[in-house]
Short mmCIF file of C-alpha atoms and ligand atoms in Angstrom, two decimals:
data_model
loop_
_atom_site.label_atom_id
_atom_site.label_comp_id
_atom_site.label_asym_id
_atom_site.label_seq_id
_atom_site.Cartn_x
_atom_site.Cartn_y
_atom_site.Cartn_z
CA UNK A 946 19.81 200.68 -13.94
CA UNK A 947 23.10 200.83 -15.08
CA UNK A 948 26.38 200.03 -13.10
CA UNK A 949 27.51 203.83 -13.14
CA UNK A 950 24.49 204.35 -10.58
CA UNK A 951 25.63 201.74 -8.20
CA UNK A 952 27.43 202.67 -4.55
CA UNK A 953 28.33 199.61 -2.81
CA UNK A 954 29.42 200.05 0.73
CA UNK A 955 31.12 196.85 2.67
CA UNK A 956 30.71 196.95 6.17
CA UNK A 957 26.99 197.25 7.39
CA UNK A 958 28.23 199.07 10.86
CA UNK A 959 27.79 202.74 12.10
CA UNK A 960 29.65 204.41 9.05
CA UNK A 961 28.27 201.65 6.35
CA UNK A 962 24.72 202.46 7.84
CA UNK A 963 24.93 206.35 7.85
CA UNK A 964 26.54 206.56 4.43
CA UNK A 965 23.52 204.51 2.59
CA UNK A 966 21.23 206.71 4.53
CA UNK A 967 23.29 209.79 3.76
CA UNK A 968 23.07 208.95 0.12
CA UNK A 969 19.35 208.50 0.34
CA UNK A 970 19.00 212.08 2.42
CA UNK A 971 20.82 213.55 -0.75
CA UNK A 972 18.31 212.41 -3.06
CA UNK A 973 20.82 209.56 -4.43
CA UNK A 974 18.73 207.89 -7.08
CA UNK A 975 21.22 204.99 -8.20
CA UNK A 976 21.38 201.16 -6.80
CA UNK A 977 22.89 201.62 -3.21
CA UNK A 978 23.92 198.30 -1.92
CA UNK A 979 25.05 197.49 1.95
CA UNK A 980 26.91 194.41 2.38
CA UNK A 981 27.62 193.41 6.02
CA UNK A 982 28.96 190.02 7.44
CA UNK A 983 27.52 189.93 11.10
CA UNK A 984 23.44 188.78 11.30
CA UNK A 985 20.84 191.26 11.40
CA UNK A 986 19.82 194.68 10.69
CA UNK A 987 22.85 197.60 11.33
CA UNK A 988 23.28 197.94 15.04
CA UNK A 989 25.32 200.51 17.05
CA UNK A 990 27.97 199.19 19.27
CA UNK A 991 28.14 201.67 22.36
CA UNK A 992 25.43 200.12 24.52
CA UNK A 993 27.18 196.72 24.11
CA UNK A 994 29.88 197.56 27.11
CA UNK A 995 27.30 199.87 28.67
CA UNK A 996 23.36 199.65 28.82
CA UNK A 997 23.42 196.31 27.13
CA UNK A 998 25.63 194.85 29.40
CA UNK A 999 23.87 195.69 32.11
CA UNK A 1000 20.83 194.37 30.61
CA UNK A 1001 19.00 197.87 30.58
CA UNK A 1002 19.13 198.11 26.71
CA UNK A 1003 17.30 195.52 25.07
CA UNK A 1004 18.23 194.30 21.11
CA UNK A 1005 15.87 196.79 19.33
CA UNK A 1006 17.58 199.32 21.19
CA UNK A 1007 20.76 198.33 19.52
CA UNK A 1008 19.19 198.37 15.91
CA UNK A 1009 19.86 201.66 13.64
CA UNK A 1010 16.87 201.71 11.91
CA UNK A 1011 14.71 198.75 11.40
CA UNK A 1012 13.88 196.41 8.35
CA UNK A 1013 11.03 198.87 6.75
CA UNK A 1014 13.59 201.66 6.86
CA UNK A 1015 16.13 199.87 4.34
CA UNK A 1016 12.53 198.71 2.20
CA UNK A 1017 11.27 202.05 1.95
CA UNK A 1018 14.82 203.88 1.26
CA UNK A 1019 15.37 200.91 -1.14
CA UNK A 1020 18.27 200.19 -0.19
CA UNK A 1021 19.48 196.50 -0.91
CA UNK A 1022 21.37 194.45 2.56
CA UNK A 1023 23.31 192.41 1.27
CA UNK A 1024 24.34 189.47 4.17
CA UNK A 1025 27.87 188.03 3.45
CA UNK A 1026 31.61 188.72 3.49
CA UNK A 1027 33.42 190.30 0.66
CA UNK A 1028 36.33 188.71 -0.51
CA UNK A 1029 38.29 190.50 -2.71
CA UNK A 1030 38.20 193.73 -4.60
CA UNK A 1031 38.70 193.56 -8.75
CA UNK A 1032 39.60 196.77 -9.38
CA UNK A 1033 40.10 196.75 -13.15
CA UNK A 1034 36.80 195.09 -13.49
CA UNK A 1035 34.93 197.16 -10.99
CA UNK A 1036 33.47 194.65 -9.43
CA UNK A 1037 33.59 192.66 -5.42
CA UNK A 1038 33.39 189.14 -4.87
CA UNK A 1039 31.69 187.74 -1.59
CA UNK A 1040 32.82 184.72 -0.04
CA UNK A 1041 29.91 182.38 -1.89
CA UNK A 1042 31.15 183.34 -5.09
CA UNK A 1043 28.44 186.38 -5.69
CA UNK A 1044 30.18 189.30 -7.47
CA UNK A 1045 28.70 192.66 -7.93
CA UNK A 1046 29.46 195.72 -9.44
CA UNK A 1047 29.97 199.42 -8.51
CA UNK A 1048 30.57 203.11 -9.29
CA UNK A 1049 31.50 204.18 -6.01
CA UNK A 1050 32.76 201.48 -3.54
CA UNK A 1051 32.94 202.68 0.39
CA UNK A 1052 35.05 200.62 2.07
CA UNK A 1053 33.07 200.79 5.39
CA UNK A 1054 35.32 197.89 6.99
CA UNK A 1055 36.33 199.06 10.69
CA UNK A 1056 37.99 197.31 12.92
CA UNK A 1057 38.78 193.69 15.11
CA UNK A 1058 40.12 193.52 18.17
CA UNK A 1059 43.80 192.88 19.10
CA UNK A 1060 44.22 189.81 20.83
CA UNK A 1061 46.90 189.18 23.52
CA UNK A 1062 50.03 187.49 22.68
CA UNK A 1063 50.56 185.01 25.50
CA UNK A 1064 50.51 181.51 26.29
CA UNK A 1065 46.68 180.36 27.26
CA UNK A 1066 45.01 183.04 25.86
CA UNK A 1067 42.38 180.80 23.59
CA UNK A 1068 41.23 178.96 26.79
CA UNK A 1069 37.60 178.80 27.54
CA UNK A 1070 36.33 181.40 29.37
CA UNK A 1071 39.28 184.12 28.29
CA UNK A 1072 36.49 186.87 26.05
CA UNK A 1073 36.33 190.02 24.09
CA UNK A 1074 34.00 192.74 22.98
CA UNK A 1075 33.22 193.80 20.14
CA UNK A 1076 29.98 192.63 18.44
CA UNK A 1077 26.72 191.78 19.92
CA UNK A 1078 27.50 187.89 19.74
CA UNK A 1079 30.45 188.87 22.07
CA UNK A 1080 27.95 190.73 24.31
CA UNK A 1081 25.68 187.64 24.80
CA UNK A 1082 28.30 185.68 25.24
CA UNK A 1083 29.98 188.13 27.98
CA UNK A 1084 26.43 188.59 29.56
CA UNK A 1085 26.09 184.47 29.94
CA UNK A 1086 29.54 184.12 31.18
CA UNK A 1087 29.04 186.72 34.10
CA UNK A 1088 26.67 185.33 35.85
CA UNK A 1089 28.45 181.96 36.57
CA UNK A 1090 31.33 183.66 37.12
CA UNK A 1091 33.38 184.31 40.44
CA UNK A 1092 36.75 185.95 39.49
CA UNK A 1093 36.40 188.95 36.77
CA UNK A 1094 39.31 190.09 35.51
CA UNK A 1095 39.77 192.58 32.88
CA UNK A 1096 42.58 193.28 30.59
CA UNK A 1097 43.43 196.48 29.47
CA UNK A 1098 42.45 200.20 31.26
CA UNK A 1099 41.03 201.63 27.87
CA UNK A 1100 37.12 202.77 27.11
CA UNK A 1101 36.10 199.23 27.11
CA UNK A 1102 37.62 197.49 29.16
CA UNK A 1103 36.77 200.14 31.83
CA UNK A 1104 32.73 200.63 30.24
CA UNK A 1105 32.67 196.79 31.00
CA UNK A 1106 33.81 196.61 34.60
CA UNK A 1107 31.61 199.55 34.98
CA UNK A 1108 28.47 197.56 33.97
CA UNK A 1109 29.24 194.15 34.28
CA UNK A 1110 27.64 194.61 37.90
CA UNK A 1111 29.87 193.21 40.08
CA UNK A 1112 33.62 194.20 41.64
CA UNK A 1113 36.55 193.29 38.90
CA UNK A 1114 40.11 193.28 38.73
CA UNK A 1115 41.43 195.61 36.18
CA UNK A 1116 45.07 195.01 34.59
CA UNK A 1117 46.55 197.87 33.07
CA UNK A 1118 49.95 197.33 31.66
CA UNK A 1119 51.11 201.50 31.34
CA UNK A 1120 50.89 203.53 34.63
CA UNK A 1121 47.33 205.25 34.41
CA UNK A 1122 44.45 204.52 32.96
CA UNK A 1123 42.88 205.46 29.77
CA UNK A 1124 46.75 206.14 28.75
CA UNK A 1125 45.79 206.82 25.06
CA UNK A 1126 43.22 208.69 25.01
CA UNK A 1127 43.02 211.29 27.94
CA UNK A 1128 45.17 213.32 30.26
CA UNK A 1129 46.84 212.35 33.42
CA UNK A 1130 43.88 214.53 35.54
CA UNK A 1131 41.27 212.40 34.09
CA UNK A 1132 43.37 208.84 34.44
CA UNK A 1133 44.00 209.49 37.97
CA UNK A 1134 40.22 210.86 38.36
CA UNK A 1135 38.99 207.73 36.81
CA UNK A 1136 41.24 204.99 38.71
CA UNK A 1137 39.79 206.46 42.20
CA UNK A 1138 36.18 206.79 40.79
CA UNK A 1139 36.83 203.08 39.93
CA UNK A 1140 38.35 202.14 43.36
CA UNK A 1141 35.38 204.00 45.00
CA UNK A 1142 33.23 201.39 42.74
CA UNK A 1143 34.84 198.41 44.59
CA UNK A 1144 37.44 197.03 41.50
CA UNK A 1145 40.70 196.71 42.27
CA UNK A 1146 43.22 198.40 39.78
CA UNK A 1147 46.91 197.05 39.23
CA UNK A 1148 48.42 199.26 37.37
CA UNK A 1149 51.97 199.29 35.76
CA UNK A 1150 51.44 195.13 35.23
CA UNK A 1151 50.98 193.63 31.96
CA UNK A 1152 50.36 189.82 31.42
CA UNK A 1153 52.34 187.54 30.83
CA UNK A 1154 50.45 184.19 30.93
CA UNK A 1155 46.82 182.86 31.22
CA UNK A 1156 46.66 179.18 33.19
CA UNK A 1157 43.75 176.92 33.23
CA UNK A 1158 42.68 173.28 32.45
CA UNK A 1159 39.39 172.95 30.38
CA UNK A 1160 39.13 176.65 30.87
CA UNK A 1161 41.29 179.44 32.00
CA UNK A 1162 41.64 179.31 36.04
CA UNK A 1163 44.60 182.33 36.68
CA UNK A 1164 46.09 185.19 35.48
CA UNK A 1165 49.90 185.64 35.33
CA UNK A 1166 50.98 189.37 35.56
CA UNK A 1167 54.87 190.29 34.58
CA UNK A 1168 55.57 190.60 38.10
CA UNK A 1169 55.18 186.85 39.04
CA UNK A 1170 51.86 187.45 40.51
CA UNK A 1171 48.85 184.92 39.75
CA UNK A 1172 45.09 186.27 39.70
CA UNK A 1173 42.57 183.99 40.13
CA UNK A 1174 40.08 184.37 37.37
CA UNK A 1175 37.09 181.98 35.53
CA UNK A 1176 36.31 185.12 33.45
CA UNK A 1177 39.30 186.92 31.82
CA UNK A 1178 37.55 190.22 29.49
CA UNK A 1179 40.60 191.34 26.69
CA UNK A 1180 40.27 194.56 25.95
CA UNK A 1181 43.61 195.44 24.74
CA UNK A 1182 43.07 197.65 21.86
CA UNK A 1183 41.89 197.48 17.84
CA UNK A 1184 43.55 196.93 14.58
CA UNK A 1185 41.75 198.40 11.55
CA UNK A 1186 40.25 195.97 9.18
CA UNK A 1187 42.42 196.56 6.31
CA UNK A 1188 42.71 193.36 4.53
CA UNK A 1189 40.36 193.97 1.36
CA UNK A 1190 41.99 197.38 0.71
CA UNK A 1191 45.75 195.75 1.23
CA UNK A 1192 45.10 192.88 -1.38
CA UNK A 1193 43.62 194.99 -3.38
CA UNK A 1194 46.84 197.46 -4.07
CA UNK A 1195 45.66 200.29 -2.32
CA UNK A 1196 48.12 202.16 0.38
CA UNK A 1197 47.35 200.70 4.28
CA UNK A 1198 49.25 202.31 6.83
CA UNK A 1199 47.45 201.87 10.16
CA UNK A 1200 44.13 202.31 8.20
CA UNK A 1201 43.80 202.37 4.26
CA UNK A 1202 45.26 205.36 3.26
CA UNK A 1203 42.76 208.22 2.16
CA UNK A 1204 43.32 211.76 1.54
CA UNK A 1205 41.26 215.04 2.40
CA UNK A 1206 38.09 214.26 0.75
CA UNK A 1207 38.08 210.16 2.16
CA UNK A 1208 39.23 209.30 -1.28
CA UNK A 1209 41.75 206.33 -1.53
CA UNK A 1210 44.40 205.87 -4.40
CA UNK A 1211 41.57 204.87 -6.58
CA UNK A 1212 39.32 207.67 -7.12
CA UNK A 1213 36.16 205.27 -7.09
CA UNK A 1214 36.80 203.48 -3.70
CA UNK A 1215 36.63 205.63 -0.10
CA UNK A 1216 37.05 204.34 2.85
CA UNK A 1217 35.94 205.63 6.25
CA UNK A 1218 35.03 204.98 10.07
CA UNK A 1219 37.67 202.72 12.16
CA UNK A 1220 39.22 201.58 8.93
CA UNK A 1221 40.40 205.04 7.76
CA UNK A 1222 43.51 206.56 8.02
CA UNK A 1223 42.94 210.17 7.14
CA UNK A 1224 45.14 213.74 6.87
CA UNK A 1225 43.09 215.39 10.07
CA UNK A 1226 43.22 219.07 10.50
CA UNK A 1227 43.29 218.99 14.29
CA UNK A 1228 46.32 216.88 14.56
CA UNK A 1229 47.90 218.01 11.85
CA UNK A 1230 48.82 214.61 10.39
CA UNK A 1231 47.44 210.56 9.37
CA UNK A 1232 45.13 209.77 12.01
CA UNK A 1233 42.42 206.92 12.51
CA UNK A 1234 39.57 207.34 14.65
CA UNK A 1235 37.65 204.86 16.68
CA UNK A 1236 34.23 207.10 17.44
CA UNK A 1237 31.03 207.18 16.59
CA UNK A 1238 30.78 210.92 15.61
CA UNK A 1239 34.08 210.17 13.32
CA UNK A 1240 32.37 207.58 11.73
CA UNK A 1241 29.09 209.26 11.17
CA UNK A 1242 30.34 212.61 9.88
CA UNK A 1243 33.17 210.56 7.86
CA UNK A 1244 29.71 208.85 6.04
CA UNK A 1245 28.09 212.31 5.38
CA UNK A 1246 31.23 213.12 3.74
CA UNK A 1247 31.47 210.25 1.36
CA UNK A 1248 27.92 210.81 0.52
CA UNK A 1249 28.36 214.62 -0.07
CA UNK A 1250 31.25 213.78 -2.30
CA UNK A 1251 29.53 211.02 -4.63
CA UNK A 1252 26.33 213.16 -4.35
CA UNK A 1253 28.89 215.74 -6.30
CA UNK A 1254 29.45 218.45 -3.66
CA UNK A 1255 32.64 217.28 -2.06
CA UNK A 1256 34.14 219.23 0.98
CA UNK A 1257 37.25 218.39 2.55
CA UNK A 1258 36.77 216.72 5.78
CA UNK A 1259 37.14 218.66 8.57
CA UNK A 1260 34.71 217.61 11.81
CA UNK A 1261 35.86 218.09 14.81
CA UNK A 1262 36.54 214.93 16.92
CA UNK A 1263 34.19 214.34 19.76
CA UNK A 1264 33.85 211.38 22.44
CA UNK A 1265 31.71 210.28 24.98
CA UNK A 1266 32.36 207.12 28.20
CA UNK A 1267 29.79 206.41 30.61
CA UNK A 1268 31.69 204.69 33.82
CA UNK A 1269 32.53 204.59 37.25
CA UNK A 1270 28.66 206.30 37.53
CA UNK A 1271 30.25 209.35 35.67
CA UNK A 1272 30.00 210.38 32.16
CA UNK A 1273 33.37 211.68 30.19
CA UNK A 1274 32.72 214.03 27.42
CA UNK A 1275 36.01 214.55 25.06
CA UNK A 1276 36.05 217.58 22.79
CA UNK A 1277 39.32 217.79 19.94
CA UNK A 1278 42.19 215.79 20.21
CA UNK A 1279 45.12 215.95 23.05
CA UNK A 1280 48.00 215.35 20.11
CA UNK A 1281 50.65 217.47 20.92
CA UNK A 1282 49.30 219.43 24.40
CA UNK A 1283 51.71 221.17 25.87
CA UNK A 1284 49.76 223.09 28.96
CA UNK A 1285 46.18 221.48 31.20
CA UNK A 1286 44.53 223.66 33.29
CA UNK A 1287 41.79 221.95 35.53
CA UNK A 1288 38.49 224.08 35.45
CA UNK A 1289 35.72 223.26 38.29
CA UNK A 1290 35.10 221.64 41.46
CA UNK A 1291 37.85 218.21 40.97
CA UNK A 1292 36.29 217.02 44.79
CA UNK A 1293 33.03 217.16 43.99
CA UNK A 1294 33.73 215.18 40.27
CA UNK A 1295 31.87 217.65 38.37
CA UNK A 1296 35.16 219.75 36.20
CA UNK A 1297 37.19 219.95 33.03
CA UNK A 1298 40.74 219.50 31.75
CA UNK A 1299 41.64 222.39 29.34
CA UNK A 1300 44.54 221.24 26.75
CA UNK A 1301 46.79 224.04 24.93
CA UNK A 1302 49.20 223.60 22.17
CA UNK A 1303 51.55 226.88 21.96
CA UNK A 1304 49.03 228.07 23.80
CA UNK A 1305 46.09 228.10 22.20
CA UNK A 1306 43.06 225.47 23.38
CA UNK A 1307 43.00 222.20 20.97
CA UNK A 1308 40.99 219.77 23.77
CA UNK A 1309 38.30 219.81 26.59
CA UNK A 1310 37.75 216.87 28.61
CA UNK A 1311 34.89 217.30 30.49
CA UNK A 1312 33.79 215.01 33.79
CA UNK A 1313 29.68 215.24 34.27
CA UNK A 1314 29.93 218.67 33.09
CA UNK A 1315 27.80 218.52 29.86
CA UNK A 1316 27.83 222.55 29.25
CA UNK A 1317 31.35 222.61 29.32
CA UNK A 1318 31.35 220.00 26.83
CA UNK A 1319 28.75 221.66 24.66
CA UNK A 1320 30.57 225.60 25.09
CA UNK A 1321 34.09 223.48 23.58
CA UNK A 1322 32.76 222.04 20.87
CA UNK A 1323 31.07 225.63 20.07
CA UNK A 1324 34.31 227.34 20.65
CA UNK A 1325 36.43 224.85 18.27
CA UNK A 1326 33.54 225.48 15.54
CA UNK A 1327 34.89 229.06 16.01
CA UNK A 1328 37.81 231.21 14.57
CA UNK A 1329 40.12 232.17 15.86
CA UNK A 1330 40.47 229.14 18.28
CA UNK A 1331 40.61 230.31 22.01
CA UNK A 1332 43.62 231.41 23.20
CA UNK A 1333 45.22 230.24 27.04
CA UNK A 1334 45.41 234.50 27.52
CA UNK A 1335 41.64 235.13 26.81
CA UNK A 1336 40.52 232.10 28.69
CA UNK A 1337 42.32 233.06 31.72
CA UNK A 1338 40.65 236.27 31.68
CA UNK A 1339 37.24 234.22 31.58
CA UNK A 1340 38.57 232.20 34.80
CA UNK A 1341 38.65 229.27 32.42
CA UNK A 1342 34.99 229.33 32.71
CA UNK A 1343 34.14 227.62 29.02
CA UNK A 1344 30.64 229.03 28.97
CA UNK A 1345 31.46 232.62 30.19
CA UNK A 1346 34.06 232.63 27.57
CA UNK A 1347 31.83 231.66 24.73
CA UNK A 1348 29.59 234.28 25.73
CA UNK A 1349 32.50 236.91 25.54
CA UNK A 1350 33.44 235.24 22.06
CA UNK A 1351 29.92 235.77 20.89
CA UNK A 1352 30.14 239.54 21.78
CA UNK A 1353 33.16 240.47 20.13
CA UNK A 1354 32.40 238.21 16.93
C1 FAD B 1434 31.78 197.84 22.92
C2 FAD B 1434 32.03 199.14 22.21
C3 FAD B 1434 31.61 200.34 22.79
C4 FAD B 1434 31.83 201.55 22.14
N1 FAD B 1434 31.42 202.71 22.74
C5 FAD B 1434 31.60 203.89 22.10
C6 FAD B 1434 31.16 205.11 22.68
O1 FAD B 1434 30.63 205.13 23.78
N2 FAD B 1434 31.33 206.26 21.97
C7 FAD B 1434 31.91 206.27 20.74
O2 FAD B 1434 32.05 207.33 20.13
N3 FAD B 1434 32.38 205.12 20.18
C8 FAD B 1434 32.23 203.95 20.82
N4 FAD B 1434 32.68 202.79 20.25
C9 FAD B 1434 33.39 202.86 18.96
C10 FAD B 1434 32.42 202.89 17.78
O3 FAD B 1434 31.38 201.95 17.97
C11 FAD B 1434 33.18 202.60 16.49
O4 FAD B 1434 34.15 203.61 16.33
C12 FAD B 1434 32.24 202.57 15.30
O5 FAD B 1434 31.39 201.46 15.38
C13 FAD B 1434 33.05 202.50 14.01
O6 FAD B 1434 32.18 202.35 12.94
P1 FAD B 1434 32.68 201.60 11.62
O7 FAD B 1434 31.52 201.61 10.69
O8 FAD B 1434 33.97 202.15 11.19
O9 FAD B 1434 32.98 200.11 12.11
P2 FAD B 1434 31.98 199.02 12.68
O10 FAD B 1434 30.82 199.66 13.33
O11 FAD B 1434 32.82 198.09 13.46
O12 FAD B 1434 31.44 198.25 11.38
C14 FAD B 1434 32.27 197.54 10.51
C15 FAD B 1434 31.47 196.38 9.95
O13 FAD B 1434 32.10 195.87 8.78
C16 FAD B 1434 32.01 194.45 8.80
N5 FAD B 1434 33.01 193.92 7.86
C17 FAD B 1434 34.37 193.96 7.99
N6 FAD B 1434 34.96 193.39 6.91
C18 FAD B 1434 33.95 193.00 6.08
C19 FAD B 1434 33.93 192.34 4.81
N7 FAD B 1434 35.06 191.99 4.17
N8 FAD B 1434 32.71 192.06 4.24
C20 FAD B 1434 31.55 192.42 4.88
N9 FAD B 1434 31.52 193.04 6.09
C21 FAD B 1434 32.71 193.33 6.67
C22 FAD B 1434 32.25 194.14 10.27
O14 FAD B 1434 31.86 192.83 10.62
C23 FAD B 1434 31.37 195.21 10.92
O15 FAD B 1434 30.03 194.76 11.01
C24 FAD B 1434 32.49 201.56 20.88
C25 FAD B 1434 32.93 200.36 20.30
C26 FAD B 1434 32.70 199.16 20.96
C27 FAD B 1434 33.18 197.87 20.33
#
């Protein structure tokens, strides 16, 4: 088999997996190759900060598909790290020195976690999440531990406090939680749903210092105050895995540089998932994604497009957080909202948070209301998008709306 039927993919993660199998799907017929540097078979990462955490979720519920699938698919897992990209030559080197040639490359890369730039932050006992060694290692460390305290009010820091068992102290350097990523309703919704839970929240304090001896001991926040801690969780935050793309020439700017169709400068490399900084339609400029339903529809699309029916892409960004005992369902993007109108009962936890930009809807965040979050993504599949005029008419009732959509279209 020649090396114009090859498609290597580095990164064996969520988008690395779903793009071999995507390939497959499309009756690829060529050498697919998926080269991954962390042990194992392709796992997912969500039930790391949530089911197994808790230790609900055992490994094989982790796994994407297991050894037989990759056998019978034949596709090849490759286990190493690739070290550089030879462009002109077509070819990737691995660490040990193995190179190996391609048609298509997919840079499947995603992303590392940002670390926190203060004095004491290697001491023992100061951890991250983001792969399932960091899990174990999180898992062993709670159970000796006394004083939990988390850094950072994002999706997972707040998905581990939630299922680490046990009360914790959550930092949060900006005023409200889950700053980035959802509206003020929902921040101040989760940081009482949290209190309720027993944690303490601080927020408005970033750190400043970590103390300890033979392992960290206190936390320093940028007030003066010290937090006693023997377990410190950072969860400040990614930076996409860029490196390979970067040395290789190709454009990085936060994420290597693709355009419509996941393509980068060089027509025969894509890149996609957490690593990916792509033209989106519903922000209307570069964005990078950290989801699971960006990097799985990000893989169809690479596959489509080397399977020779490319399509722009186009999906519409979806999210999901299980904490606090209540599940957050995300549907669009919030970039550039100008209007939120709360739909529901807010006391008894079960509404949404409509977002409008110039008035018409670009984002539903929806608390333990799953039909809300089902009629939004419906609605967004839809044209025209739902104007703020015609959903007040519905009572900003999502499903009632659809149902009026459906009858005029
Ligand atoms: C704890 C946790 C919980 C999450 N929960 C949710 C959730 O509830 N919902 C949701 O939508 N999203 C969630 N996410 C985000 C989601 O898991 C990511 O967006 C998704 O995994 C991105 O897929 P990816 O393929 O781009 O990157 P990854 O899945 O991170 O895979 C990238 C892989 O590439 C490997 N790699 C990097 N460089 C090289 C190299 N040079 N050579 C070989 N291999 C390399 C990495 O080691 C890694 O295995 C969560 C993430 C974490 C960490």
């Amino acid at each position: 088999m020649g090396a114009e039927n090859t498609v290597l993919v580095v990164g064996s993660g969520q988008s690395g997996f779903q793009a071999v199998a995507s390939l497959r799907d499309r009756g690829f017929a060529g050498r697919v190759v998926l080269i991954g540097d962390e042990p194992g078979v392709p796992y997912q990462r969500p039930p790391l900060s949530k089911a197994y955490l808790a230790g609900t979720a055992g490994i094989e519920q982790l796994h994407l598909r297991g050894e037989d699938f990759f056998a019978e698919k034949d596709i090849e897992l490759v286990a190493g790290r690739v070290a550089a990209i030879d462009r002109p030559a077509s070819r990737v080197r691995l660490e040990d020195g193995t190179e190996l040639a391609y048609d298509h490359l997919v840079l499947a890369t995603g992303s590392r976690n940002r670390t926190l730039p203060v004095p004491g932050a290697d001491l023992p006992g100061v951890l991250t999440l983001r792969t399932r060694d960091d899990a174990d290692r999180l898992r062993a460390s709670l159970s000796d531990a006394e004083h939990v305290v988390v850094v950072g009010g994002g999706f997972i820091g707040l998905e581990f406090a939630s299922h680490a068992g046990r009360p914790v102290t959550i930092v949060e350097a900006q005023d409200r939680l889950l700053n980035r990523v959802a509206t003020p309703e929902i921040s101040a919704c989760f940081a009482d749903l949290h209190r309720e839970a027993g944690h303490t929240v601080l927020l408005g304090q970033g750190v400043s210092a970590l103390h300890g001896d033979s392992r960290v001991r206190e936390v320093e926040l940028s007030d003066g105050t010290r937090l006693p801690a023997d377990l410190v969780v950072v969860a400040v935050g990614v930076v996409p895995e860029t490196t390979l793309a970067a040395e290789a020439g190709l454009p990085v700017d936060n994420g290597v540089v693709v355009d419509a169709h996941l393509r980068t400068a060089d027509e025969r490399i894509f890149a996609i998932g957490d690593c990916a900084s792509f033209p989106c339609v519903q922000a209307g400029a570069a964005t990078r994604l950290e989801s699971v339903q960006n990097a799985v529809d990000q893989a169809r699309c690479v596959a489509a497009a080397i399977t020779g029916t490319p399509e722009p892409y186009a999906s519409l960004p979806w999210f999901w957080t299980d904490q606090a005992g209540a599940k957050l369902q995300i549907a669009g993007l919030l970039s550039g909202a100008d209007k939120t109108v709360v739909a529901g009962d807010r006391a008894a936890g079960k509404f949404s948070v409509l977002s409008f930009r110039d008035d018409v809807l670009i984002a539903v965040e929806s608390v333990n209301k799953p039909a809300d979050h089902i009629a939004a993504r419906r609605l967004f599949a839809a044209e025209p998008k739902p104007a703020y005029a015609d959903l007040e008419a519905s009572e900003f009732n999502l499903k009632e709306h659809l149902k009026v959509a459906s009858t005029r279209g």
